[in-house]
Coordinates of C-alpha atoms and ligand atoms in Angstrom, one line a residue:
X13 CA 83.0 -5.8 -19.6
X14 CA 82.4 -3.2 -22.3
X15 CA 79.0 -4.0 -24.3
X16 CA 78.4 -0.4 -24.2
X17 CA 74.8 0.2 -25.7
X18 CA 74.3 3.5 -26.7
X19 CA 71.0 5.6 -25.2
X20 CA 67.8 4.1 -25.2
X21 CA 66.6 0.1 -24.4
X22 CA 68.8 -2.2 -22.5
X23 CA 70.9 -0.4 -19.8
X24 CA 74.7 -1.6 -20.3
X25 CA 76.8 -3.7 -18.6
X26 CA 78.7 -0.9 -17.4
X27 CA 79.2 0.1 -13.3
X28 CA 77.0 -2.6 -12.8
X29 CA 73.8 -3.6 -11.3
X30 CA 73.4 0.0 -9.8
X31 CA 72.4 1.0 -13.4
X32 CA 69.6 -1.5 -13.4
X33 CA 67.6 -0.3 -10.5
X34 CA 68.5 3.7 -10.7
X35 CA 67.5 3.5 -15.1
X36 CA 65.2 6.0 -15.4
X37 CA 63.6 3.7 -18.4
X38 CA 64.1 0.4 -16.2
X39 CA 63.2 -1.2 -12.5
X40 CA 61.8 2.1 -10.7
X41 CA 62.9 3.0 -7.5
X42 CA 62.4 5.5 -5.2
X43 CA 64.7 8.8 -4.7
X44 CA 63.7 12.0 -3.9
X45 CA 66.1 15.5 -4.7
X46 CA 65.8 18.8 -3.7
X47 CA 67.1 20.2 -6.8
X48 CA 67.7 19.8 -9.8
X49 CA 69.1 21.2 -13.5
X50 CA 65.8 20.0 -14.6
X51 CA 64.1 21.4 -11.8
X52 CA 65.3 24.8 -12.9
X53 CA 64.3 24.5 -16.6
X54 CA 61.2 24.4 -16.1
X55 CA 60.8 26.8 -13.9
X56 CA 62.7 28.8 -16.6
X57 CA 59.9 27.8 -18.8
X58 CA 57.1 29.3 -17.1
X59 CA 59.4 32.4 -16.2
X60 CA 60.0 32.7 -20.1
X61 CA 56.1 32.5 -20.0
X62 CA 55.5 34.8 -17.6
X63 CA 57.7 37.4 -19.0
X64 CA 55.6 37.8 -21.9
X65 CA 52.3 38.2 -19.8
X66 CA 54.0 40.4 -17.6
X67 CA 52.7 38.1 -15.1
X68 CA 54.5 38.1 -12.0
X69 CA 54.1 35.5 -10.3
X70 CA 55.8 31.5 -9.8
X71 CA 53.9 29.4 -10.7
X72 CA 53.6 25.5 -9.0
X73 CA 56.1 24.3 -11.1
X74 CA 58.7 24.4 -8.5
X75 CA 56.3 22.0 -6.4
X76 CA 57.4 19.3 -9.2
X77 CA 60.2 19.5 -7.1
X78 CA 59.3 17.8 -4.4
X79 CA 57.8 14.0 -4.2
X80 CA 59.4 10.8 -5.1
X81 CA 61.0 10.9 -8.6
X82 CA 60.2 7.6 -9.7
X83 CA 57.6 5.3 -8.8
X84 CA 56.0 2.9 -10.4
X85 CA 53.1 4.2 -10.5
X86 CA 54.3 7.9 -12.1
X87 CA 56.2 7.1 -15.2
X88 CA 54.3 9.4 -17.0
X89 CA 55.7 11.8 -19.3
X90 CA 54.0 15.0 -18.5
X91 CA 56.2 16.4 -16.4
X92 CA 58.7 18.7 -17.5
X93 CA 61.0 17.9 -14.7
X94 CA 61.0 14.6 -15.1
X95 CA 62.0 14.5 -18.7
X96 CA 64.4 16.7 -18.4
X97 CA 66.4 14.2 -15.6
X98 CA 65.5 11.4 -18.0
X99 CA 67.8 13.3 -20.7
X100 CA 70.4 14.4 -18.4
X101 CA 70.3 10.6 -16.8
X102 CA 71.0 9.4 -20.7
X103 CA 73.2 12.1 -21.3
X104 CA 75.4 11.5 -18.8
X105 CA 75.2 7.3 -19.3
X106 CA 76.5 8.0 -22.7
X107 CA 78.9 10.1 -21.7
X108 CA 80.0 7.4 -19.3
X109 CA 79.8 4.8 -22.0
X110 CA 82.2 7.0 -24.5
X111 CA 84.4 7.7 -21.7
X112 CA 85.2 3.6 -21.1
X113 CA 85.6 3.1 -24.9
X114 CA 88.2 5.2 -24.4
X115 CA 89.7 4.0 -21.4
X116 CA 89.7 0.5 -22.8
X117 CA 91.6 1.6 -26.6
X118 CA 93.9 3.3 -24.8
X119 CA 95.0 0.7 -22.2
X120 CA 94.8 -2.0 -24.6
X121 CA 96.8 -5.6 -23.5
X122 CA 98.6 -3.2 -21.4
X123 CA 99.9 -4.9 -18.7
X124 CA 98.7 -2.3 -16.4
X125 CA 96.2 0.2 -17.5
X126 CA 95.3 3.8 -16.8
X127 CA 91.5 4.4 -15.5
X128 CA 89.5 7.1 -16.6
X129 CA 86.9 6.2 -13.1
X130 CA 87.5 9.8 -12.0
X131 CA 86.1 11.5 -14.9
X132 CA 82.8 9.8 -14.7
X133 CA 79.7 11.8 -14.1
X134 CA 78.7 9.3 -10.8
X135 CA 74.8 10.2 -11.1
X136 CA 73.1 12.3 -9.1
X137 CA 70.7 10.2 -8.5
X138 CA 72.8 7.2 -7.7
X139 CA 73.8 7.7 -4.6
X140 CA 71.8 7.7 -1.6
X141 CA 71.5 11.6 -1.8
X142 CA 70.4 12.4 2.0
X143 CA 74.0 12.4 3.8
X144 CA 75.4 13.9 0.4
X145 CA 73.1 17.2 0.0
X146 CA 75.3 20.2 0.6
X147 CA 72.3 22.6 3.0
X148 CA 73.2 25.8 0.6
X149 CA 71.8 28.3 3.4
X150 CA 74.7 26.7 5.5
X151 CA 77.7 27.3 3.4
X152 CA 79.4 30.3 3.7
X153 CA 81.8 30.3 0.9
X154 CA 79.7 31.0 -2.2
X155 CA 82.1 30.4 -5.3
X156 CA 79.9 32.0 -7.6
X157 CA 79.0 35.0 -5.8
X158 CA 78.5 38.2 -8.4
X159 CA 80.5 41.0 -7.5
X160 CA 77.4 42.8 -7.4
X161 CA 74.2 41.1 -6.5
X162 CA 71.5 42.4 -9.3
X163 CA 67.8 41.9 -8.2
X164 CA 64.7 43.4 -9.4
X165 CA 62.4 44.6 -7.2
X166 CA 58.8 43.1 -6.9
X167 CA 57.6 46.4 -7.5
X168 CA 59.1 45.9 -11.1
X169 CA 61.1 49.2 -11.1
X170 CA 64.4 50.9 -9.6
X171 CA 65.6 54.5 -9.6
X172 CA 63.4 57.5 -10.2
X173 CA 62.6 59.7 -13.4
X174 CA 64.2 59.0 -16.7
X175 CA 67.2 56.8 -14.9
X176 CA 63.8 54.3 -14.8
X177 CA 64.4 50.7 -15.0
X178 CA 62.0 48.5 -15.0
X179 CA 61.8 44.7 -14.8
X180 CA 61.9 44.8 -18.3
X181 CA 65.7 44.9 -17.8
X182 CA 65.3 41.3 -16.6
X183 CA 65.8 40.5 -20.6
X184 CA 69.4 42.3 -19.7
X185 CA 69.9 41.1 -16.4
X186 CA 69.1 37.5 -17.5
X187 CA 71.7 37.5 -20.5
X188 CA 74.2 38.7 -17.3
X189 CA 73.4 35.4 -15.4
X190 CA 73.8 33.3 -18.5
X191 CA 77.1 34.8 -18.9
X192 CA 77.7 34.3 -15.3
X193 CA 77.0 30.6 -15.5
X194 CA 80.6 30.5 -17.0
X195 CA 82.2 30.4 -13.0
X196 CA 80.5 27.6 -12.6
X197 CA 82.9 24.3 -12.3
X198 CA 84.4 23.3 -15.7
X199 CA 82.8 20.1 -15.2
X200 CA 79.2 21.2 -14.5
X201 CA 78.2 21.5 -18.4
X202 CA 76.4 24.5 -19.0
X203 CA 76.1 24.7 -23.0
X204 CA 75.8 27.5 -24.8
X205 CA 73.8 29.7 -23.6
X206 CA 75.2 32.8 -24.8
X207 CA 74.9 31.4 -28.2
X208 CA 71.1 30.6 -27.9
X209 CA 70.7 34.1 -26.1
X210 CA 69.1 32.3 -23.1
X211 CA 68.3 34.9 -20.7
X212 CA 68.0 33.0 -16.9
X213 CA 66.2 35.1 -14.0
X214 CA 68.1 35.0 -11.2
X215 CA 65.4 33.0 -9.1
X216 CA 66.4 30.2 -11.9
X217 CA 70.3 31.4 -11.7
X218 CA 70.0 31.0 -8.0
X219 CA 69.0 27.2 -8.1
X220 CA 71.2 26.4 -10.8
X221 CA 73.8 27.9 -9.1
X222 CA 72.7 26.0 -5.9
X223 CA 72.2 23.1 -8.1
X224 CA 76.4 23.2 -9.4
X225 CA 78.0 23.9 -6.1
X226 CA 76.2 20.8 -4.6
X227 CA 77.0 18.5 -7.7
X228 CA 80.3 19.6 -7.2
X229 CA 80.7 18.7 -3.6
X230 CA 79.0 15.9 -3.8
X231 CA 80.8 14.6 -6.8
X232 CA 83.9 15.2 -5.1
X233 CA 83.1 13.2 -2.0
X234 CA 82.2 10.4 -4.1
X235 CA 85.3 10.2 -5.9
X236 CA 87.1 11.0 -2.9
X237 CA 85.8 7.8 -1.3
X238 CA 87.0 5.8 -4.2
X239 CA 90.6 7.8 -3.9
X240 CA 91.1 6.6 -0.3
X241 CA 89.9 3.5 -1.1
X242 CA 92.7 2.3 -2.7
X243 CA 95.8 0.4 -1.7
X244 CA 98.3 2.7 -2.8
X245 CA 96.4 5.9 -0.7
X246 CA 99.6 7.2 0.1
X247 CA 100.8 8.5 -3.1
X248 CA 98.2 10.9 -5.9
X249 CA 97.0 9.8 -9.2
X250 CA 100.1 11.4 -10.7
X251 CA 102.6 9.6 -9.1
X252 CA 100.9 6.7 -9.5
X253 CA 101.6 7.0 -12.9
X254 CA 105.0 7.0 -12.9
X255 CA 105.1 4.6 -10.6
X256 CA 103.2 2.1 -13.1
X257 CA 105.4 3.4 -16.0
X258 CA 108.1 1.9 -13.9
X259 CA 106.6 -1.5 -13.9
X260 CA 105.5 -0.7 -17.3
X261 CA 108.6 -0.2 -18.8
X262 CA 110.1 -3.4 -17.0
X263 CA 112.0 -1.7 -15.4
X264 CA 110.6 -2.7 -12.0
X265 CA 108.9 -6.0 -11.6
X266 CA 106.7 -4.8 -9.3
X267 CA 105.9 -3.0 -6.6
X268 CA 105.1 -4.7 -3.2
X269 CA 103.8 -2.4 -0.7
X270 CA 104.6 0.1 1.5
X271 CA 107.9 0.4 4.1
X272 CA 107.3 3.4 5.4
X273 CA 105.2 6.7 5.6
X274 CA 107.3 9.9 6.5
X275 CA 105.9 13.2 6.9
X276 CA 107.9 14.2 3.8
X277 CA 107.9 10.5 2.7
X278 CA 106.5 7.4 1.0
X279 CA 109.2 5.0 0.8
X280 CA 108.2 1.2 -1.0
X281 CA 109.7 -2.1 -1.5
X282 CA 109.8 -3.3 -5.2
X283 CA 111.7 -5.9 -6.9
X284 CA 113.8 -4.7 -9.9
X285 CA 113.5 -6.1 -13.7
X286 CA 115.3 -6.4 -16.4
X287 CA 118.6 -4.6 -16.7
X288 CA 119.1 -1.9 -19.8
X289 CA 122.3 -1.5 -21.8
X290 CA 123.8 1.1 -19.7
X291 CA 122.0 -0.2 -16.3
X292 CA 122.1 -3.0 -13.6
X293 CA 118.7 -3.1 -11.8
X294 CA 119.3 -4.2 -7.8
X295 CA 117.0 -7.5 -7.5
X296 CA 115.5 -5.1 -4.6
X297 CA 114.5 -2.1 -5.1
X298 CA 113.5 1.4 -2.3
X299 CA 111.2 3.9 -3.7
X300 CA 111.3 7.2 -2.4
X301 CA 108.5 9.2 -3.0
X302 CA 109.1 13.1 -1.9
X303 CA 105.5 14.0 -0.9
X304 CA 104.1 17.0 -3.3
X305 CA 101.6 18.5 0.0
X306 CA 103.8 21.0 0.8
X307 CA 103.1 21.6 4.3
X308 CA 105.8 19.3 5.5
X309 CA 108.6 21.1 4.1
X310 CA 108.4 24.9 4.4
X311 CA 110.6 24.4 7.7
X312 CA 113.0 22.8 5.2
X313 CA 113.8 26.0 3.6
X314 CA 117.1 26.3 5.7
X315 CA 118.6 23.5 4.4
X316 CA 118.0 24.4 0.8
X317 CA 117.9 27.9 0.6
X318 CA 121.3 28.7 1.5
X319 CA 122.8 25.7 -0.6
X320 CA 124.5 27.0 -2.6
X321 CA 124.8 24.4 -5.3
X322 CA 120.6 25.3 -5.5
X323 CA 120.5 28.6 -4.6
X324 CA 120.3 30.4 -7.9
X325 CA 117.1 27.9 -8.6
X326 CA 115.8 28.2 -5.4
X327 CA 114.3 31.5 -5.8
X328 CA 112.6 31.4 -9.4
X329 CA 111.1 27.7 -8.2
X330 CA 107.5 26.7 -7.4
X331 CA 106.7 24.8 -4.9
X332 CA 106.8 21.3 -7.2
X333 CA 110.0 22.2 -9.1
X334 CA 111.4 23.0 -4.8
X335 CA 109.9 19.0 -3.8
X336 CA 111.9 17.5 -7.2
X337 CA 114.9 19.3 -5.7
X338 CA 115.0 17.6 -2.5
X339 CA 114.4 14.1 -4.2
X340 CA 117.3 15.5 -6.8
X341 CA 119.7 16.3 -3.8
X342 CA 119.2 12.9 -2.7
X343 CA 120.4 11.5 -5.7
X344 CA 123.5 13.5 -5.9
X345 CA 124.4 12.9 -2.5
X346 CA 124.0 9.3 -2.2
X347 CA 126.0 9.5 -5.4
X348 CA 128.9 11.0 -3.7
X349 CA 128.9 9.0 -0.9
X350 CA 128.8 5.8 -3.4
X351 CA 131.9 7.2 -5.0
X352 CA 133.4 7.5 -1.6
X353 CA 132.9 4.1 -0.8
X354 CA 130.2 4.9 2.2
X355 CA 127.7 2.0 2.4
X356 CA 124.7 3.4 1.2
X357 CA 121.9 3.1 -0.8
X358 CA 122.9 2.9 -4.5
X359 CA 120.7 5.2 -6.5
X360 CA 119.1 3.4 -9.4
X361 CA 116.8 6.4 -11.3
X362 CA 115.1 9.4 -10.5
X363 CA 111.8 10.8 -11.9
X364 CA 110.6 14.1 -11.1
X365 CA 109.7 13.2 -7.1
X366 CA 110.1 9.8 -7.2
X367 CA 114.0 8.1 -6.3
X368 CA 114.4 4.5 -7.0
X369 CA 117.5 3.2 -5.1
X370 CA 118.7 -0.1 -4.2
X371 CA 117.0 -1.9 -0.9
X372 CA 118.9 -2.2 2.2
X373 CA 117.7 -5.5 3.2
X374 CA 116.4 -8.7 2.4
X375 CA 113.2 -10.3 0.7
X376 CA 111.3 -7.5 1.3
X377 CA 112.1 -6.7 5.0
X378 CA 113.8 -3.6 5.3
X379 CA 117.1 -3.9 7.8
X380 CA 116.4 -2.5 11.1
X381 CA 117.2 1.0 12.1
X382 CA 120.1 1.4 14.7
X383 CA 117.6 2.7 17.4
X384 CA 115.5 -0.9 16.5
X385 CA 117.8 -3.2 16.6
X386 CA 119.8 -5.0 19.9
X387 CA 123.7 -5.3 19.1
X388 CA 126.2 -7.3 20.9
X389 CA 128.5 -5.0 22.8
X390 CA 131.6 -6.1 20.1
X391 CA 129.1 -5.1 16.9
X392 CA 128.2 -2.0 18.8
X393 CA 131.7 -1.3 19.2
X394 CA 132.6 -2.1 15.5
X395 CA 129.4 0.1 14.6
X396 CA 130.8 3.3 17.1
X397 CA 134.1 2.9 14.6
X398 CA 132.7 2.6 11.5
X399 CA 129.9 5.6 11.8
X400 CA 133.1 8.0 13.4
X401 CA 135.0 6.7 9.7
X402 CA 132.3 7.0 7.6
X403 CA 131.3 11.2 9.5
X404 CA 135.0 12.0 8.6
X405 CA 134.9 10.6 4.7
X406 CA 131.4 12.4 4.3
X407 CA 133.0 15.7 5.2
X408 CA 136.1 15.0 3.8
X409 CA 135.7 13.0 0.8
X410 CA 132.2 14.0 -0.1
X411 CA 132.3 17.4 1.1
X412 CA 129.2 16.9 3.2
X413 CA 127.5 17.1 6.8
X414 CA 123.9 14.6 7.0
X415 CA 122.1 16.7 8.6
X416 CA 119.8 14.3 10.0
X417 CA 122.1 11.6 11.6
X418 CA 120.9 9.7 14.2
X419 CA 120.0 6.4 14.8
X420 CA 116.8 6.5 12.9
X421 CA 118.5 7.0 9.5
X422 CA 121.2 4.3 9.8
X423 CA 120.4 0.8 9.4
X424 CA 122.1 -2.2 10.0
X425 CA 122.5 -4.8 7.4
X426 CA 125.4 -7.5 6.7
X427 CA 127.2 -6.8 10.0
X428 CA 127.8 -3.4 8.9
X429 CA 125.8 0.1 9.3
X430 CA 123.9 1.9 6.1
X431 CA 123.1 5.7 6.0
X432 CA 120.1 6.9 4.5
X433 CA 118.1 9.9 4.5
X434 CA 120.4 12.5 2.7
X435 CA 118.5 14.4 0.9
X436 CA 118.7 17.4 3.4
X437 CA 122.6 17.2 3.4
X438 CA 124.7 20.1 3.1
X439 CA 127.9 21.1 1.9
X440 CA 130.1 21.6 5.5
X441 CA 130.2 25.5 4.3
X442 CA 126.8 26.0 3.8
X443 CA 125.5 28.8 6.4
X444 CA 124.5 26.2 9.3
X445 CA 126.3 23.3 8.3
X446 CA 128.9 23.2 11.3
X447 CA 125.7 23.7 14.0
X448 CA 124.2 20.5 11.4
X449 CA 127.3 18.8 12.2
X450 CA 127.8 19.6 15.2
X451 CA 124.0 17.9 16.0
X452 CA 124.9 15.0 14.6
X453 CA 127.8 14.6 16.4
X454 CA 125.6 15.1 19.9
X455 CA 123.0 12.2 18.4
X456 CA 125.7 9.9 17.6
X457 CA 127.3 10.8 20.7
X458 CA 124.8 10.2 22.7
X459 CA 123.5 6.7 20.7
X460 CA 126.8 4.9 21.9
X461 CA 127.5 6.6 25.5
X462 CA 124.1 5.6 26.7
X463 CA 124.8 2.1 24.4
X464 CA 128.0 1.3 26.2
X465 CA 131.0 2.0 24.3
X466 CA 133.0 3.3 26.6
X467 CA 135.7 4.7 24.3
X468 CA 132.7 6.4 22.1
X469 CA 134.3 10.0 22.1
X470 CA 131.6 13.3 23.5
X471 CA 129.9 15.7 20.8
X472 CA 132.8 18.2 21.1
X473 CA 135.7 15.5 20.5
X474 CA 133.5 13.9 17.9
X475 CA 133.0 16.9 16.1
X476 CA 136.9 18.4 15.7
X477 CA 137.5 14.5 15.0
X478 CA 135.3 14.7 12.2
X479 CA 135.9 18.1 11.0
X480 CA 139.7 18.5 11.8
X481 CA 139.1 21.6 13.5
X482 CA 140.1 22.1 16.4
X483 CA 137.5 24.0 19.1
X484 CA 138.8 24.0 22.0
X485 CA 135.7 25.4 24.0
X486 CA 135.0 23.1 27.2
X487 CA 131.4 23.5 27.4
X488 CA 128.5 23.2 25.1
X489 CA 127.3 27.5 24.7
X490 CA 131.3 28.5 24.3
X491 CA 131.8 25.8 21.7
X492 CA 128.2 26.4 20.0
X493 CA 129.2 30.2 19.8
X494 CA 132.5 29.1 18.6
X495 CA 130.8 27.6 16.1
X496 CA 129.1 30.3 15.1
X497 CA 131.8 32.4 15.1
X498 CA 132.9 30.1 12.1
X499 CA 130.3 30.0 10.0
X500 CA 129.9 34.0 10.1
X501 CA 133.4 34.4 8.8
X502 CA 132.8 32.3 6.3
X503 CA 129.8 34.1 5.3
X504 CA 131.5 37.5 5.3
X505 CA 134.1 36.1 3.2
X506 CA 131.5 35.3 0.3
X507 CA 130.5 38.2 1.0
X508 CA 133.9 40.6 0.3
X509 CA 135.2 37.9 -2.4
X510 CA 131.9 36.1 -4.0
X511 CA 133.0 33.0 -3.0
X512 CA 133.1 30.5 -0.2
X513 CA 136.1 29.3 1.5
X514 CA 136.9 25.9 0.2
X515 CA 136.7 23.9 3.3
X516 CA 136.9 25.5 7.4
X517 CA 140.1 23.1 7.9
X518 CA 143.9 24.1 8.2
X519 CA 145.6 21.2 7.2
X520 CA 145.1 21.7 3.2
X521 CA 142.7 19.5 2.1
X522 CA 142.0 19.4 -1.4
X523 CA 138.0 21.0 -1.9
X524 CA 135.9 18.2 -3.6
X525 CA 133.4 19.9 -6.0
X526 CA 130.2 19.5 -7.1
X527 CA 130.0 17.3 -10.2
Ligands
ADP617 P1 112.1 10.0 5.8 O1 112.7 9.6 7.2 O2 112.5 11.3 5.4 O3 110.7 9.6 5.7 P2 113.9 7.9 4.9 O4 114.8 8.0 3.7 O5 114.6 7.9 6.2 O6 112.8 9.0 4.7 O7 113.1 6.6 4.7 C1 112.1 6.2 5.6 C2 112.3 4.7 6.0 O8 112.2 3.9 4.9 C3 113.7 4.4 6.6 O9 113.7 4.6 8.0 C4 113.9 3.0 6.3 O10 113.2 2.2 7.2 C5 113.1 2.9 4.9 N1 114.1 3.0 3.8 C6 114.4 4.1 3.1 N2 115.3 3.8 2.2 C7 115.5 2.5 2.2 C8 116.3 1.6 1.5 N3 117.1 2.1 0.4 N4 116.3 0.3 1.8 C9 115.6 -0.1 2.8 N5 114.8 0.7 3.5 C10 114.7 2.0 3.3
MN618 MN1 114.5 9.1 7.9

């Protein structure tokens, strides 16, 4: 697709047909703009002009402005503003042009290929410009503000006796708005114009300025559009990227689509490739994406903060390095509860915020979650069992509460249930884990009551079961504060000896540690 002409005659094959019609050398067509970098330079011109004749008025070159652009009937070349958009159009074709040489020797025959799209200059006079122009009057944020505003009055002097300054100082005052057309975006190329000692009025600063904010937005938007166009919308440009270095490495064969969109989430169905020499890839693979917006996790904190296995990390993190952590505490806690035997998703790779694990289900359909799915009263007996086993080998064995268990993060698959969803796990000591457990155990409780298992034992029983303490509290507030009660001696015992207590139960068993 790449016969990229460079400049002048035939427009290139490029973006396509849009080309054609908007060429400023081709089919003419009719657009009219409001402002302009070209706009501004000539006006600049006549100030430059004017500045010499002490002459102070603006000329009607700011009228050039306004009118259709291009029409058949006006391509003439007397007009200052309409060269000057004729260069920037080429300019920025070229630039275009360079930009997919690029993109094409770096992709190559690979199999999937990296796009540059984003870091094309979309015209500004490509797009139907009427629903895109930003009204300047109307915005309130003005990134480009001076600190100080500088005018001159039209009287052509301030201050009084020898502290005189007259509009002469525009020579000053315009070498200060060059300089300030350094704020402008880093993609809105301003040149040197220190270098050529270009000295900008601030009528002209003003409408370039104008001119960069709404290029800006309105380049945005249009690459925005494209963004959410997309199939994979759910996950940014960076994470698309590893994702495709996944498949590109073969180590994924590809990736399907989506299962499910969290709040803190992506998670997708892909089917593995081939193995390496020190792993087995599943046939089916999960792909958890930890989302990097960050306003999903801050109520998070708790469970991480006071982790101790993260807490010297936690506090020198940013916000990315905090996200990686939760997808890392996944990893690690699946991995315990793989060693322990707990059916759960087997953990395949992780990169940065991205967990590959193995796929509960089959040919693409992810098993049902408990809460989804109708059992017979014998499987929902069988399940009751199984989840009270598998509660008591994640505290005992693994050293760990969920945190989140309920019937939304088990799944059933192969006559058996799955957990999932551990990246918020804690260790039982950390400084809430007994109220985490003790929530689990009233969601679990409450899951098989109301499904009829008639020996499915209540929170309080389920949670000395699990922990092998022994509460006896017989109501919820004396057995929460019991709870409580706990977890503060533990704390005060880090406190006076700088370390926790191994476990909260009596009868001696061994603390598992971290790996
Ligand atoms: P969150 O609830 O934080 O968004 P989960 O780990 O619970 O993240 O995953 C969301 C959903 O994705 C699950 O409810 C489940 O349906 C699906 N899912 C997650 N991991 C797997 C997996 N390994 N196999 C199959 N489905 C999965
Ligand atoms: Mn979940």
């Amino acid at each position: 697709m790449d016969s990229v002409g460079v400049a002048a005659a035939a427009p290139d094959a490029g973006p396509g047909p849009a080309w054609q019609n908007k060429c400023p050398w081709g089919a003419p067509s009719t657009t009219s703009i409001s402002c302009s970098l070209a706009d501004v330079m000539s006006e600049q011109l006549a100030k430059e002009l004017q500045l010499e004749e002490e002459n102070a008025a603006f000329p009607e070159v700011v009228a050039a402005a306004e009118g259709p652009f291009i029409t058949g009937e006006n391509i003439d070349t007397s007009s200052d503003l309409m060269l000057a958009q004729m260069l920037q159009m080429e300019f920025d074709r070229e630039y275009d042009a360079q930009l997919r040489r690029e993109e094409k020797k770096i992709n190559g025959d690979s199999k999937v290929s990296i796009s540059f799209e984003n870091y094309r200059k979309v015209h500004p006079y490509d797009s139907d410009s009427s629903e895109d122009e930003v009204d300047w009057q109307d915005t309130r944020h003005d990134p480009y503000r001076a600190d100080k505003p500088t005018t001159t009055p039209r009287r052509g002097f301030i201050g009084k006796g020898k502290d005189i300054t007259t509009k002469h100082d525009e020579v000053v005052c315009g070498r200060k708005n060059t300089a300030r057309m350094e704020n402008f975006a880093p993609e809105f190329q301003v040149g040197d114009g220190i270098g050529m000692d270009l000295k900008l009025s601030n009528q002209v600063f003003n409408a370039l300025k104008q001119h960069a904010y709404s290029e800006e937005r309105r380049s945005a938007r249009l690459h925005e559009k494209k963004e959410h166009s997309t199939a994979e919308k759910a996950v940014d440009p960076k994470t698309r990227l590893l994702l495709y270095k996944m498949v590109n490495s073969g180590m994924l064969e590809t990736i399907t689509g989506c299962i499910s969109t969290g709040k803190e989430s992506v998670v997708f169905h892909a089917y593995g490739g081939n193995a390496t020499e020190d792993k087995v890839i599943p046939p089916e693979c999960a792909i958890k994406v930890f989302k990097t917006t960050l306003n999903e996790f801050k109520n998070r904190d708790k469970y991480i903060k006071d982790d101790y296995r993260f807490k010297d990390r936690f506090s020198k993190l940013n916000p990315r390095k905090i996200i990686r952590m939760w997808a890392e505490k996944e990893m690690h806690n699946l991995t315990r509860m793989q060693n322990a035997g707990i059916p759960c998703p087997q953990v395949v790779i992780l990169k940065k915020h991205v967990l590959v694990m193995s796929f509960i289900g089959q040919d693409q359909v992810p098993a049902p979650k408990l809460k989804d799915v109708t059992l017979s009263s014998e499987d929902m007996k069988k399940a009751y069992h199984q989840i009270l086993n598998m509660m008591q080998q994640l505290y005992r064995e693994c050293n760990l509460v969920h945190a989140d268990l309920s019937e939304y993060n088990m799944l059933w698959h192969d006559g058996k249930v799955w957990l999932i969803d551990v990246s918020q796990s804690v260790e039982p000591t950390h400084p809430h884990g007994l109220e985490f457990l003790f929530r689990d155990c009233r969601n679990v409780s409450q899951f098989f009551q109301k499904g009829g298992v008639a020996e499915a034992l209540n929170e309080r029983e389920l949670f000395n079961a699990v922990s092998g303490l022994n509460i006896t509290a017989d109501n919820e507030v004396d057995f929460q504060a019991e709870i409580e009660a706990l977890e503060k001696m533990n704390e005060d015992h880090v406190q006076n000896h700088g370390k926790k207590l191994s476990t909260f139960s009596s009868d001696g068993d061994p603390p598992i540690y971290d790996e």
